[in-house]
Protein backbone atom coordinates (compact mmCIF):
# COMPACT_ATOMS: atom_id res chain seq x y z
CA UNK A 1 0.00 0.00 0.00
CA UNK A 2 0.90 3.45 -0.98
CA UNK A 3 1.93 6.30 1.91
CA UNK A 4 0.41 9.66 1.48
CA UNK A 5 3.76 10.98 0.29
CA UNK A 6 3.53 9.02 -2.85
CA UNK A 7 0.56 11.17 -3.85
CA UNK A 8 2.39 12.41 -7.22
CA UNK A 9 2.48 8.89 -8.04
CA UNK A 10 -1.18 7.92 -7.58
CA UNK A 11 -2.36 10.93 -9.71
CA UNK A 12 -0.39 9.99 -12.35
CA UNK A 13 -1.63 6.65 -12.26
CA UNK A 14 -4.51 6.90 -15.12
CA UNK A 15 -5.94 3.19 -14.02
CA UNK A 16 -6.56 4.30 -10.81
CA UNK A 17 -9.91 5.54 -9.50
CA UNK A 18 -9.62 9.30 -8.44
CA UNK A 19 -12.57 8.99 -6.53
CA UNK A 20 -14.38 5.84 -5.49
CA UNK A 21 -17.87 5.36 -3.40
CA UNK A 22 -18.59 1.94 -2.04
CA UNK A 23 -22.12 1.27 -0.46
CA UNK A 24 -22.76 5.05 1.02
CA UNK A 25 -25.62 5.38 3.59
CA UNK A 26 -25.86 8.78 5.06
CA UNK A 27 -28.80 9.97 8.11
CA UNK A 28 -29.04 13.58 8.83
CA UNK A 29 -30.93 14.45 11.62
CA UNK A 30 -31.72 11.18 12.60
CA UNK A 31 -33.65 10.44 9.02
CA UNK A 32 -31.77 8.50 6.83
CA UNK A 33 -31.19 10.18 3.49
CA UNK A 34 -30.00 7.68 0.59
CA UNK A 35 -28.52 3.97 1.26
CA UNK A 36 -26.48 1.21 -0.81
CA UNK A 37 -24.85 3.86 -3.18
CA UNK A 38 -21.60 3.18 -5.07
CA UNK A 39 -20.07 4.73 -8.09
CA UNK A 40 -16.87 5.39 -9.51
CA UNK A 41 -14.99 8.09 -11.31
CA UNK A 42 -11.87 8.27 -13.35
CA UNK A 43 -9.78 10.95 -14.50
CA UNK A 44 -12.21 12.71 -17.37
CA UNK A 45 -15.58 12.20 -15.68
CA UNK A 46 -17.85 14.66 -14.75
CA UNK A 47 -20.51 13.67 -12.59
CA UNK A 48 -23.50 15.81 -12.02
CA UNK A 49 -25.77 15.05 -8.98
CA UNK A 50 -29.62 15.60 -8.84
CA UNK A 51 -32.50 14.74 -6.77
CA UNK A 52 -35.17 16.01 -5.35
CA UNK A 53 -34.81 18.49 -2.21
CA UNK A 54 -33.71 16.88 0.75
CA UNK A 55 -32.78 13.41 -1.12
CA UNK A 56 -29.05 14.41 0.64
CA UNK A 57 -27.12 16.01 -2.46
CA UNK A 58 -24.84 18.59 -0.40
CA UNK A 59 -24.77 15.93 2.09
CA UNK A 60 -23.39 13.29 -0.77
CA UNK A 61 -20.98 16.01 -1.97
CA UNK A 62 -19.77 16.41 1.96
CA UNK A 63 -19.04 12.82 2.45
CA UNK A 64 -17.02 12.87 -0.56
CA UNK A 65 -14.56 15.56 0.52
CA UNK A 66 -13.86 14.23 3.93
CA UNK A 67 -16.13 16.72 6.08
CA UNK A 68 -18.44 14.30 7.66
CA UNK A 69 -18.94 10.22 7.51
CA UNK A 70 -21.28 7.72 6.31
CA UNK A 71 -23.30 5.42 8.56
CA UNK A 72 -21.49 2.84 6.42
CA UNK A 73 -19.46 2.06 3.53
CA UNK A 74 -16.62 4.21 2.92
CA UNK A 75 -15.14 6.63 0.24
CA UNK A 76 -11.39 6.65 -1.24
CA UNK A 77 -9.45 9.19 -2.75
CA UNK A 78 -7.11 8.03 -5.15
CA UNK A 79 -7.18 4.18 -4.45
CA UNK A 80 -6.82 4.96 -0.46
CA UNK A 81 -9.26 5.33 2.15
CA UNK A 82 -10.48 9.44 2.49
CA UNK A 83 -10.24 9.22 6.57
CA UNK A 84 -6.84 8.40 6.21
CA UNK A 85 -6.04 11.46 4.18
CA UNK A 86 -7.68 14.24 6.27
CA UNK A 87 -4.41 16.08 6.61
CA UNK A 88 -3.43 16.42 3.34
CA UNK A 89 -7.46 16.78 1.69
CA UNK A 90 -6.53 20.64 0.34
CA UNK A 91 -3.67 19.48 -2.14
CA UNK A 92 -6.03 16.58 -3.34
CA UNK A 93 -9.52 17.93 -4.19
CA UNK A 94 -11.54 21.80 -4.46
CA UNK A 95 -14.53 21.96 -2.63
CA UNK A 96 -16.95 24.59 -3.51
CA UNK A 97 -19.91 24.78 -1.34
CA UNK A 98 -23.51 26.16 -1.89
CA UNK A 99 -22.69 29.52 -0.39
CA UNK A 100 -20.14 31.83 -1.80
CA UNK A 101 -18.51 32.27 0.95
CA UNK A 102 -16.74 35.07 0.92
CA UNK A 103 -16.24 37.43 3.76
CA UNK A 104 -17.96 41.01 3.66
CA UNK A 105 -15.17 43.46 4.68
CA UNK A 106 -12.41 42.07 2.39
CA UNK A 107 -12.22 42.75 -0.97
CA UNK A 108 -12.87 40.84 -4.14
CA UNK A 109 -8.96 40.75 -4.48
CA UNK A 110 -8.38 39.74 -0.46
CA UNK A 111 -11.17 37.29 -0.84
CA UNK A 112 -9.76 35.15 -3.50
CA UNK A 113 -6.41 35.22 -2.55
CA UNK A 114 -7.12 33.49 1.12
CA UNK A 115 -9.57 31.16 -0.51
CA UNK A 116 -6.68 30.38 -2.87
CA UNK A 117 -4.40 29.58 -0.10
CA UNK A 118 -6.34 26.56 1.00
CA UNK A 119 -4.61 24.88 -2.28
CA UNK A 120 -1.45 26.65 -3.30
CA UNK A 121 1.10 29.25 -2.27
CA UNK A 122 2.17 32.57 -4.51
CA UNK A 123 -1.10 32.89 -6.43
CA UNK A 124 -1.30 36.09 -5.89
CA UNK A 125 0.22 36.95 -9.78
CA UNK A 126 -2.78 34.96 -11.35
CA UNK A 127 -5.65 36.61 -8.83
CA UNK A 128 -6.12 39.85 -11.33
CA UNK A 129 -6.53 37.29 -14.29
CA UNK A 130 -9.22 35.03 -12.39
CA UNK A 131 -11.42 38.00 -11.56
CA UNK A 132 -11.26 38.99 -14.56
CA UNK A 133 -11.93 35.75 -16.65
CA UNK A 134 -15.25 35.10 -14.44
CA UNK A 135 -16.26 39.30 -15.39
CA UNK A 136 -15.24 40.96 -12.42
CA UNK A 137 -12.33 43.09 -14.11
CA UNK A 138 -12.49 46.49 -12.17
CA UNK A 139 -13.74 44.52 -9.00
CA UNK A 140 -10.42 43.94 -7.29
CA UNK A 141 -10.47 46.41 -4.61
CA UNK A 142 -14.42 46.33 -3.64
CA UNK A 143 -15.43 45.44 -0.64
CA UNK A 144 -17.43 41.96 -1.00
CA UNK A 145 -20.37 43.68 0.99
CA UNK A 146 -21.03 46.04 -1.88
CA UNK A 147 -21.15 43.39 -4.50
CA UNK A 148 -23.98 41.52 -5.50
CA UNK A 149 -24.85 37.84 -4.66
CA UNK A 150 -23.58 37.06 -8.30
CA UNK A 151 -20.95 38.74 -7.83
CA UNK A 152 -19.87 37.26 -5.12
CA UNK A 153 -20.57 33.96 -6.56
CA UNK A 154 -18.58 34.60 -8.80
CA UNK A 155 -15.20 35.16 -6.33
CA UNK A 156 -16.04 32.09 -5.39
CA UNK A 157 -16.04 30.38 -8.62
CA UNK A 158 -12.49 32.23 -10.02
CA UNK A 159 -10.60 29.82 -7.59
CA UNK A 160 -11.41 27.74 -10.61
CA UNK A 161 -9.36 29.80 -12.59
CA UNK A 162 -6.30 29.58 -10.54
CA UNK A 163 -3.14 27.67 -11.66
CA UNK A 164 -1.78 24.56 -10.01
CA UNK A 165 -5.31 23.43 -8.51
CA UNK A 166 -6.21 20.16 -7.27
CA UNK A 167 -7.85 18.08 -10.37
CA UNK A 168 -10.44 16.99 -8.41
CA UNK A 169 -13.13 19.44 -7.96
CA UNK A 170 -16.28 18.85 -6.15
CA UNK A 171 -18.98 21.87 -6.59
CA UNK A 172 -22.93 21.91 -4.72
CA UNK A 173 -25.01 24.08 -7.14
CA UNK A 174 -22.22 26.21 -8.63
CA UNK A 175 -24.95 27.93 -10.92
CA UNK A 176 -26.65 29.31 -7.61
CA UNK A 177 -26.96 33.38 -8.50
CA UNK A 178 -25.50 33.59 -11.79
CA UNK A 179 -26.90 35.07 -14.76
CA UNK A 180 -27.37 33.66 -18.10
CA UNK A 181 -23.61 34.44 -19.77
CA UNK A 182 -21.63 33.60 -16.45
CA UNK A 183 -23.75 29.93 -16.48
CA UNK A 184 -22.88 29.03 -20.02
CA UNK A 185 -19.50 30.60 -19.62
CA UNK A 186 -19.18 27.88 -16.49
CA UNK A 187 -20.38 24.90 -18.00
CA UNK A 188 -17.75 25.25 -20.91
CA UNK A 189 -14.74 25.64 -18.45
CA UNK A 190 -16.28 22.62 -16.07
CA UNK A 191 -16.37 20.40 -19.73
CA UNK A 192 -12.98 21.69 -20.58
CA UNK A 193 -11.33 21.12 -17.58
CA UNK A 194 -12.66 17.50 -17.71
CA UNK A 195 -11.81 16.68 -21.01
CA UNK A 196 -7.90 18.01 -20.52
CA UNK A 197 -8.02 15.22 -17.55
CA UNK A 198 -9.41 16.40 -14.62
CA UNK A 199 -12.36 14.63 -12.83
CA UNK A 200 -15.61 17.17 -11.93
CA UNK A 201 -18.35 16.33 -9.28
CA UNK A 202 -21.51 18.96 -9.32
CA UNK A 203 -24.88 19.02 -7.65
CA UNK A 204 -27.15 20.92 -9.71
CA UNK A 205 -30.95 21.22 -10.70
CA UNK A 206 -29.82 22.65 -14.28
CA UNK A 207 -29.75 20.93 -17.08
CA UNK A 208 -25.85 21.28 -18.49
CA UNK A 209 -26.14 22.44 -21.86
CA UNK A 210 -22.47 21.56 -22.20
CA UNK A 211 -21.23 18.55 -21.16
CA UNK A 212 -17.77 17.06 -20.58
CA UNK A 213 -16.97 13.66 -22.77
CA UNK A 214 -17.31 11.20 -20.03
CA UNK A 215 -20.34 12.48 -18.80
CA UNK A 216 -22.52 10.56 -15.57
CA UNK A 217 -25.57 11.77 -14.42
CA UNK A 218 -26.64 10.23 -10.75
CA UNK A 219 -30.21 10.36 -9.72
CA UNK A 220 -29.68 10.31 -5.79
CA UNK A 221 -33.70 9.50 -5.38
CA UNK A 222 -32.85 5.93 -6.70
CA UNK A 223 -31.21 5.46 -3.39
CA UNK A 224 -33.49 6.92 -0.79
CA UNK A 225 -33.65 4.76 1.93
C-alpha cells in the first residue's frame, strides 16, 4: 500500500480511481437520506448530482470531501481510504460549497487570494486574471459587501481559474446566483477542464447544456432509503 507521500504517483496513475464510493448510507438528523450507493470516477468524468430536495445532495458532496462520515461504507481518494487522508485533503480535491462564501469586509482581491491559499502558495500573480476571466475586471479592490450575490458567486467560482489546482473538484449548485452568460461561460470551463483530464463532481438542478466527454448523471432518489 501506498503512503500519502507518494501522492504524485497515484495521480499519475490513469488506471486508478480518483474517486471511489462503495455502499454510502448517510442519516441527517436522525432520518436516513439515501442507502447502498456506489459509483466510480476516473480521470475525465464529470458527474452531475440531482435529486429532489432533501434526497441528501450537499450531504453526498460532503461525504465525498472528507467533512463528515457515512453510517457505512466508505469513500477513497485516489485508491486509499479518504479518513486516512484528512491532513493532506486541500492538495487533493476543491470543494466549492452552496454559499459563496466570501467574507464582507475584504475585498474581491483579499477574498480570493485566502480562498486560494487553502490549495497553493504565490497565487497572488494569477488573482487579477481570475477575476477577470469570471467578469469581475475592475472589482479587485471592492469590498465583497457592496457586490452583488452574483458577484460574489462569482469570487467564489475564479478559484477555478487559478493555476496549479487540485484536479479533483467537487462543486454543490455552482450555478446558484448567476446570470445567463456567467452559467454558459461555467459549464464550458467545467467540460474543458474535464476533457484536458481532470475529474468534476456537481450538484445541480440545471440541465448542463455543455457537457464534458465522459459524462454521468446520478439520480440520488434511486437510493433513498
Amino acid at each position: 500500500m501506498q503512503n500519502l507521500g507518494d501522492f504524485q504517483n497515484i495521480k499519475l496513475d490513469a488506471t486508478r480511481p480518483v474517486l471511489e464510493a462503495i455502499t454510502l448510507s448517510c442519516e441527517r438528523d436522525q432520518r436516513r437520506l439515501f442507502t447502498g450507493l456506489s459509483f466510480q470516477l476516473q480521470t475525465g468524468d464529470m458527474l452531475r448530482i440531482r435529486g429532489p430536495n432533501g434526497s441528501g445532495k450537499s450531504s453526498l458532496l460532503r461525504l465525498l470531501c472528507g467533512m463528515t462520515q457515512p453510517v457505512s461504507g466508505h469513500v477513497d481518494l485516489f485508491g486509499q481510504a479518504l479518513v486516512r487522508q484528512r491532513g493532506t485533503l486541500a492538495s487533493k480535491l476543491l470543494w466549492i460549497g452552496h454559499a459563496a462564501g466570501v467574507k464582507a469586509l475584504l475585498t474581491a482581491e483579499e477574498n480570493l487570494a485566502w480562498l486560494g491559499a487553502l490549495h497553493m502558495h504565490g497565487a497572488n500573480a494569477s488573482i487579477e486574471q481570475a477575476l477577470f476571466a469570471v467578469g469581475l475586471r475592475g472589482f479587485e479592490d471592492t469590498r465583497c459587501h457592496a457586490l452583488s450575490a452574483g458577484q460574489q458567486r462569482r469570487i467564489a467560482l475564479a478559484r477555478l481559474y487559478l493555476p496549479d489546482l487540485p484536479t479533483l473538484w467537487l462543486l454543490d449548485e455552482p450555478f446558484t446566483a448567476l446570470d445567463k452568460a456567467g452559467t454558459k461561460q461555467l459549464e464550458a470551463h467545467l467540460a474543458r477542464h474535464c476533457d484536458r483530464g481532470g475529474t468534476v463532481v456537481l450538484t445541480t438542478h440545471h440541465e448542463l447544456s455543455q457537457q464534458a466527454y465522459a459524462y454521468k448523471d446520478l439520480d440520488l432518489g434511486q437510493y433513498a432509503a
